[in-house]
Amino acid sequence: MKALQILGIGSLFFCLSTACSQQERFYETGAYLLGTRLAIKILPVSGRTVEKDAAHLLKTIRKEGALLDSNSAEGIFARLEKNASYLWADESERQLVLPALKTSLALARRTAGAFDPALGSLTQLWGFSSLTPRQLPPTAEELQQARERSGYTRILSFDTSGVRVLPRTRIDLGAIAKGILADRAATLLRSWGYRQGLLDFGGDILLLGEKINAPWRVAVRHPRQGGRWWGIVHVRDLAVVTSGDYERYFVFEKRRYHHLLDPKTGLPARACVSVTVVGPLASLADALSTALFVLGPERGLPLLAREFPDYQALFILENAEGELHEERSPGFSSLTGWQPSSQQDGH
Ligand code: AMP
Ligand code: MG
């Protein structure tokens, strides 16, 4: 049997022996991009050179990733923070960043602000994406200052010329950017005629078509036992995105401080350990995994059913004793052929 392949932070993709000979028909490539390991598999089609197309795809993802990068000191969002307005420099910014902002703002409203694209002052204060992450929580005063400069209602307007915000507002699209880029990559692949493939953007996985005569199998990672999985989803033409408190965090006085912030408090959200969302678009699944993590199942499940009926979610929760259990949206099992793992025990 071929060894388990670990391709994502939030999820594991693997193949079993029966599928491995078919697996070899996929062209595989990867890169370190968007602060994560990116893995791509494409089933070649006649009339195209898959190596060339994959290289073009990676180049496009790198370029678009740089435009959406919230942390870059010279990027669009750093300049917007400094000047409170930003005019698109060219068509590629207008075609990418404008719709990204539009979608993000709509999702902020539809998730009651649980997904908030203007939390940049807070995310920078916590510094989980920084090269030198902090190991201590910020002070109450620091938090208060960053909260005053955060929140999507500080985005004043955007259109085909540019975007305006209240002074010192930092936009952070970190919770949706990888999903947006995955959707765009899939559209590009389809426009070239490819119909089967896998895009793994480190926890944001988008599947094109099926594997070979069978759905893709994606394992949801066990949130407290690295290398183990919690269960397996079986999907075709769907995105599988996980947000978890184990991705970027530090422990201070026995408490875990992680990168998923509750916009209401500016503190790491405490409702969940991980949330996996499955649905048609990686961008929406990405924003929703973050939002549902903040909301928890009690508030998140009714919102999902009401606002996003094409999306299903798996919540992994922890009780006061540190024991894990799961809650699923009503359609999760039928959409994914959910197969819980015998490795769920242990915490
Ligand atoms: P993800 O791993 O997709 O859930 O995205 C997490 C990243 O999104 C963090 O590293 C922050 O940059 C940003 N973020 C954290 N909390 C939120 C939130 N409540 N809404 C929007 N973005 C967030
Ligand atoms: Mg997300």
Coordinates of C-alpha atoms and ligand atoms in Angstrom, one line a residue:
M1 CA 0.0 0.0 0.0
K2 CA 1.2 3.4 -0.9
A3 CA 2.1 5.5 2.2
L4 CA -0.3 8.0 3.6
Q5 CA 0.2 11.4 1.9
I6 CA -0.2 14.4 4.0
L7 CA -1.1 17.3 1.7
G8 CA -3.0 19.7 3.8
I9 CA -2.9 21.4 7.2
G10 CA -6.6 21.0 8.0
S11 CA -7.2 17.9 5.9
L12 CA -5.4 14.9 4.7
F13 CA -5.7 13.5 1.2
F14 CA -4.7 9.9 0.7
C15 CA -5.1 7.1 -1.7
L16 CA -5.6 3.4 -1.0
S17 CA -3.8 0.6 -2.9
T18 CA -6.6 -0.2 -5.2
A19 CA -6.7 3.4 -6.5
C20 CA -2.9 3.9 -6.7
S21 CA -2.4 2.7 -10.3
Q22 CA -5.1 5.1 -11.4
Q23 CA -3.5 7.7 -9.2
E24 CA -0.4 7.6 -11.4
R25 CA -2.4 8.9 -14.3
F26 CA -2.7 12.3 -12.5
Y27 CA 0.0 14.8 -13.1
E28 CA 1.2 16.1 -9.7
T29 CA 2.9 19.3 -8.8
G30 CA 3.2 21.6 -5.9
A31 CA 4.8 24.8 -4.5
Y32 CA 5.1 26.7 -1.3
L33 CA 2.7 29.6 -1.8
L34 CA 0.3 31.7 0.2
G35 CA 2.1 30.8 3.3
T36 CA 1.3 27.1 2.9
R37 CA 2.1 24.0 0.9
L38 CA 0.1 23.9 -2.3
A39 CA -0.5 20.5 -4.0
I40 CA -2.2 20.1 -7.4
K41 CA -3.2 17.0 -9.3
I42 CA -4.6 17.2 -12.8
L43 CA -5.8 14.4 -15.1
P44 CA -4.2 15.1 -18.5
V45 CA -6.5 15.6 -21.5
S46 CA -5.7 15.3 -25.1
G47 CA -4.6 18.4 -27.0
R48 CA -3.1 20.1 -23.9
T49 CA 0.3 19.9 -22.3
V50 CA -0.4 19.4 -18.7
E51 CA 3.1 20.4 -17.5
K52 CA 2.9 23.7 -19.2
D53 CA -0.7 24.4 -18.0
A54 CA 0.2 23.5 -14.4
A55 CA 3.2 25.9 -14.5
H56 CA 1.0 28.6 -15.9
L57 CA -1.6 27.9 -13.2
L58 CA 1.0 28.1 -10.4
K59 CA 2.3 31.4 -11.8
T60 CA -1.2 32.8 -11.9
I61 CA -2.0 31.7 -8.3
R62 CA 1.3 33.3 -7.1
K63 CA 0.5 36.6 -8.8
E64 CA -3.1 36.7 -7.6
G65 CA -2.1 35.6 -4.1
A66 CA 0.3 38.5 -3.9
L67 CA -2.6 40.9 -4.7
L68 CA -4.8 39.5 -2.0
D69 CA -2.0 39.2 0.6
S70 CA -3.1 41.1 3.7
N71 CA 0.2 40.9 5.4
S72 CA 2.5 42.4 2.8
A73 CA 3.9 45.8 3.9
E74 CA 3.8 47.1 0.3
G75 CA 0.5 45.5 -0.6
I76 CA -2.8 47.1 -1.5
F77 CA -4.2 46.7 2.0
A78 CA -1.2 48.3 3.7
R79 CA -1.5 51.3 1.4
L80 CA -5.2 51.4 2.0
E81 CA -4.7 51.4 5.8
K82 CA -2.2 54.3 5.4
N83 CA -4.2 56.5 3.1
A84 CA -7.8 55.5 3.8
S85 CA -8.3 55.2 0.0
Y86 CA -6.8 53.2 -2.8
L87 CA -7.3 53.5 -6.5
W88 CA -6.9 50.3 -8.6
A89 CA -3.6 50.4 -10.4
D90 CA -4.7 48.2 -13.3
E91 CA -7.3 45.8 -14.7
S92 CA -6.0 42.7 -12.8
E93 CA -6.5 44.5 -9.5
R94 CA -10.0 45.6 -10.5
Q95 CA -10.9 42.1 -11.8
L96 CA -9.6 40.3 -8.7
V97 CA -9.7 42.5 -5.6
L98 CA -12.9 44.3 -6.3
P99 CA -15.0 41.1 -6.5
A100 CA -13.1 39.7 -3.5
L101 CA -14.2 42.7 -1.4
K102 CA -17.7 42.6 -2.7
T103 CA -18.1 38.9 -1.8
S104 CA -16.4 39.4 1.6
L105 CA -18.6 42.3 2.6
A106 CA -21.8 40.4 1.5
L107 CA -20.6 37.4 3.6
A108 CA -19.9 39.6 6.6
R109 CA -23.5 40.7 6.5
R110 CA -24.9 37.2 5.8
T111 CA -22.9 35.7 8.7
A112 CA -23.9 38.4 11.2
G113 CA -20.3 39.7 11.2
A114 CA -18.8 36.4 12.3
F115 CA -16.7 36.5 9.2
D116 CA -15.3 40.0 9.1
P117 CA -12.8 41.0 6.4
A118 CA -11.8 44.2 8.2
L119 CA -10.2 42.6 11.3
G120 CA -6.6 43.4 10.1
S121 CA -5.7 45.6 13.1
L122 CA -6.7 42.7 15.4
T123 CA -5.0 39.9 13.4
Q124 CA -1.8 42.0 13.2
L125 CA -1.9 42.6 16.9
W126 CA -2.2 38.9 17.6
G127 CA 0.5 38.3 14.9
F128 CA -0.2 34.7 14.1
S129 CA 0.9 35.3 10.5
S130 CA 4.0 37.2 11.5
L131 CA 7.5 35.8 11.0
T132 CA 8.0 36.3 14.8
P133 CA 4.7 35.3 16.3
R134 CA 4.0 36.5 19.9
Q135 CA 3.8 34.0 22.8
L136 CA 1.8 36.2 25.1
P137 CA -1.7 37.6 24.7
P138 CA -1.9 41.4 24.1
T139 CA -2.9 43.7 26.9
A140 CA -6.4 44.9 27.4
E141 CA -5.4 48.4 26.2
E142 CA -3.7 47.0 23.0
L143 CA -6.8 45.0 22.3
Q144 CA -9.1 48.0 22.8
Q145 CA -7.1 50.1 20.4
A146 CA -7.1 47.4 17.7
R147 CA -10.9 46.8 18.2
E148 CA -11.6 50.4 17.6
R149 CA -9.9 50.2 14.2
S150 CA -11.6 46.9 13.2
G151 CA -14.9 45.9 11.7
Y152 CA -16.5 45.7 8.3
T153 CA -18.7 48.7 8.8
R154 CA -15.4 50.7 8.5
I155 CA -15.3 49.9 4.7
L156 CA -17.0 52.9 3.3
S157 CA -17.3 52.2 -0.4
F158 CA -15.7 50.4 -3.3
D159 CA -16.3 50.5 -7.1
T160 CA -14.4 50.2 -10.4
S161 CA -12.1 53.1 -9.5
G162 CA -11.1 52.0 -6.0
V163 CA -11.9 51.5 -2.3
R164 CA -12.4 53.8 0.7
V165 CA -12.2 53.0 4.4
L166 CA -12.2 54.9 7.7
P167 CA -8.6 55.9 8.6
R168 CA -6.3 53.1 9.8
T169 CA -8.6 50.3 8.8
R170 CA -6.7 47.1 7.8
I171 CA -8.4 44.7 5.5
D172 CA -7.5 41.0 6.0
L173 CA -8.9 38.5 3.5
G174 CA -6.9 35.6 5.1
A175 CA -10.1 33.7 5.8
I176 CA -11.3 33.7 2.2
A177 CA -8.3 34.3 -0.1
K178 CA -7.2 30.7 -0.5
G179 CA -10.8 29.7 -1.4
I180 CA -11.1 32.5 -3.9
L181 CA -7.8 31.5 -5.5
A182 CA -8.8 27.9 -5.6
D183 CA -12.1 28.7 -7.3
R184 CA -10.3 30.8 -9.9
A185 CA -7.7 28.1 -10.5
A186 CA -10.5 25.6 -11.1
T187 CA -12.2 27.9 -13.5
L188 CA -9.0 28.3 -15.4
L189 CA -8.4 24.5 -15.5
R190 CA -11.9 23.9 -16.8
S191 CA -11.5 26.6 -19.5
W192 CA -8.5 24.6 -20.7
G193 CA -10.6 21.4 -20.9
Y194 CA -9.5 19.6 -17.7
R195 CA -12.3 17.9 -15.9
Q196 CA -10.7 15.9 -13.1
G197 CA -8.2 17.1 -10.5
L198 CA -7.5 18.2 -7.0
L199 CA -6.4 21.5 -5.7
D200 CA -5.1 21.5 -2.1
F201 CA -4.3 24.9 -0.7
G202 CA -3.3 23.7 2.7
G203 CA -6.6 22.9 4.3
D204 CA -8.7 24.4 1.5
I205 CA -9.3 21.5 -0.9
L206 CA -11.2 21.8 -4.2
L207 CA -12.0 18.7 -6.2
L208 CA -12.7 18.8 -9.9
G209 CA -15.0 16.0 -11.1
E210 CA -14.3 12.6 -9.5
K211 CA -11.2 10.6 -9.1
I212 CA -11.3 7.7 -11.5
N213 CA -14.8 6.0 -11.5
A214 CA -15.1 6.9 -7.8
P215 CA -15.5 10.0 -5.6
W216 CA -12.4 11.7 -4.2
R217 CA -11.7 10.7 -0.6
V218 CA -10.6 13.5 1.7
A219 CA -9.7 12.9 5.4
V220 CA -10.6 15.4 8.0
R221 CA -7.7 15.7 10.4
H222 CA -8.0 14.7 14.0
P223 CA -7.6 18.1 15.7
R224 CA -5.6 16.9 18.7
Q225 CA -3.6 14.0 17.2
G226 CA -1.3 15.0 14.4
G227 CA -1.2 12.4 11.6
R228 CA -4.5 10.8 12.5
W229 CA -7.9 11.6 11.0
W230 CA -11.3 12.1 12.4
G231 CA -13.2 10.8 9.4
I232 CA -13.4 10.7 5.7
V233 CA -15.6 12.6 3.2
H234 CA -16.3 11.2 -0.3
V235 CA -17.0 14.0 -2.8
R236 CA -17.2 15.0 -6.5
D237 CA -16.9 18.6 -7.8
L238 CA -17.0 20.1 -4.3
A239 CA -14.8 22.0 -1.9
V240 CA -13.8 20.7 1.5
V241 CA -12.4 23.4 3.8
T242 CA -11.3 23.2 7.4
S243 CA -10.6 25.9 10.0
G244 CA -9.0 24.7 13.2
D245 CA -7.6 26.0 16.4
Y246 CA -4.5 23.8 15.9
E247 CA -3.2 25.6 12.8
R248 CA -1.5 28.6 14.4
Y249 CA -1.6 29.1 18.1
F250 CA 0.4 29.5 21.3
V251 CA -0.4 28.3 24.8
F252 CA -0.2 30.7 27.7
E253 CA -1.1 29.7 31.3
K254 CA -2.6 26.5 30.0
R255 CA -4.9 28.3 27.6
R256 CA -4.7 28.0 23.8
Y257 CA -4.6 31.3 21.9
H258 CA -5.2 30.7 18.2
H259 CA -5.7 32.6 15.0
L260 CA -9.5 32.5 14.6
L261 CA -10.9 35.6 16.2
D262 CA -14.3 36.5 17.5
P263 CA -14.9 39.9 15.9
K264 CA -17.1 40.8 18.9
T265 CA -14.3 40.5 21.5
G266 CA -11.1 40.5 19.4
L267 CA -10.2 37.3 21.3
P268 CA -9.7 33.8 19.9
A269 CA -13.2 32.2 19.5
R270 CA -13.9 29.5 22.0
A271 CA -16.9 27.7 20.6
C272 CA -15.1 25.0 18.5
V273 CA -11.9 23.0 17.9
S274 CA -12.4 22.7 14.2
V275 CA -15.1 23.2 11.5
T276 CA -15.1 21.5 8.1
V277 CA -17.4 22.9 5.4
V278 CA -18.3 21.1 2.2
G279 CA -20.0 22.8 -0.7
P280 CA -19.7 23.9 -4.3
L281 CA -17.4 27.0 -4.0
A282 CA -14.1 27.0 -2.1
S283 CA -14.4 30.7 -1.5
L284 CA -17.7 30.4 0.3
A285 CA -16.7 27.2 2.1
D286 CA -13.5 29.0 3.3
A287 CA -15.3 32.1 4.7
L288 CA -18.0 29.8 6.2
S289 CA -15.5 27.5 8.0
T290 CA -14.2 30.6 9.7
A291 CA -17.6 32.1 10.5
L292 CA -19.0 28.8 11.8
F293 CA -16.0 28.4 14.0
V294 CA -16.8 31.7 15.6
L295 CA -20.5 31.0 15.9
G296 CA -20.4 27.4 17.1
P297 CA -23.1 24.9 16.2
E298 CA -25.9 26.5 18.2
R299 CA -25.9 29.7 16.3
G300 CA -24.1 28.4 13.2
L301 CA -26.3 25.5 12.2
P302 CA -29.5 27.5 11.9
L303 CA -27.7 30.2 9.9
L304 CA -26.2 27.6 7.6
A305 CA -29.6 26.0 6.9
R306 CA -31.2 29.4 6.3
E307 CA -28.6 31.2 4.3
F308 CA -26.4 28.6 2.7
P309 CA -28.5 25.5 2.0
D310 CA -25.9 24.1 -0.5
Y311 CA -23.2 23.9 2.2
Q312 CA -22.9 21.4 5.0
A313 CA -20.7 21.5 8.1
L314 CA -19.0 19.2 10.6
F315 CA -18.1 20.8 14.0
I316 CA -15.6 19.2 16.3
L317 CA -16.1 20.4 19.8
E318 CA -14.3 20.0 23.1
N319 CA -15.9 19.8 26.6
A320 CA -14.4 21.1 29.8
E321 CA -12.7 17.7 30.4
G322 CA -11.0 18.0 27.0
E323 CA -13.1 15.3 25.4
L324 CA -14.0 15.7 21.8
H325 CA -17.3 15.1 20.0
E326 CA -18.8 16.1 16.7
E327 CA -22.0 17.8 15.5
R328 CA -23.0 17.7 11.9
S329 CA -25.5 19.7 9.9
P330 CA -28.5 17.5 8.8
G331 CA -27.3 17.0 5.2
F332 CA -23.6 16.5 5.9
S333 CA -23.6 12.7 5.9
S334 CA -25.6 12.3 2.7
L335 CA -23.6 14.9 0.8
T336 CA -20.2 13.4 1.9
G337 CA -20.9 9.7 2.5
W338 CA -19.4 10.6 5.9
Q339 CA -17.2 7.8 7.3
P340 CA -16.1 8.4 10.9
S341 CA -12.7 7.0 11.8
S342 CA -12.1 4.5 14.6
Q343 CA -9.2 6.9 15.5
Q344 CA -11.7 9.5 16.9
D345 CA -11.1 8.3 20.5
G346 CA -8.4 10.0 22.5
H347 CA -8.0 13.7 23.0
Ligands
AMP1 P1 -9.0 30.3 8.0 O1 -7.9 29.5 8.4 O2 -9.5 30.2 6.6 O3 -10.2 30.1 9.0 O4 -8.6 31.9 8.1 C1 -8.0 32.4 9.3 C2 -7.4 33.7 9.0 O5 -8.4 34.6 8.7 C3 -6.7 34.3 10.2 O6 -5.3 33.9 10.1 C4 -6.9 35.8 10.1 O7 -6.0 36.4 9.2 C5 -8.3 35.8 9.5 N1 -9.4 35.8 10.5 C6 -9.4 35.4 11.8 N2 -10.6 35.5 12.4 C7 -11.4 36.0 11.4 C8 -12.8 36.3 11.3 N3 -13.6 36.1 12.4 N4 -13.3 36.8 10.2 C9 -12.5 36.9 9.1 N5 -11.2 36.7 9.1 C10 -10.6 36.2 10.2
MG2 MG -11.6 30.3 6.1

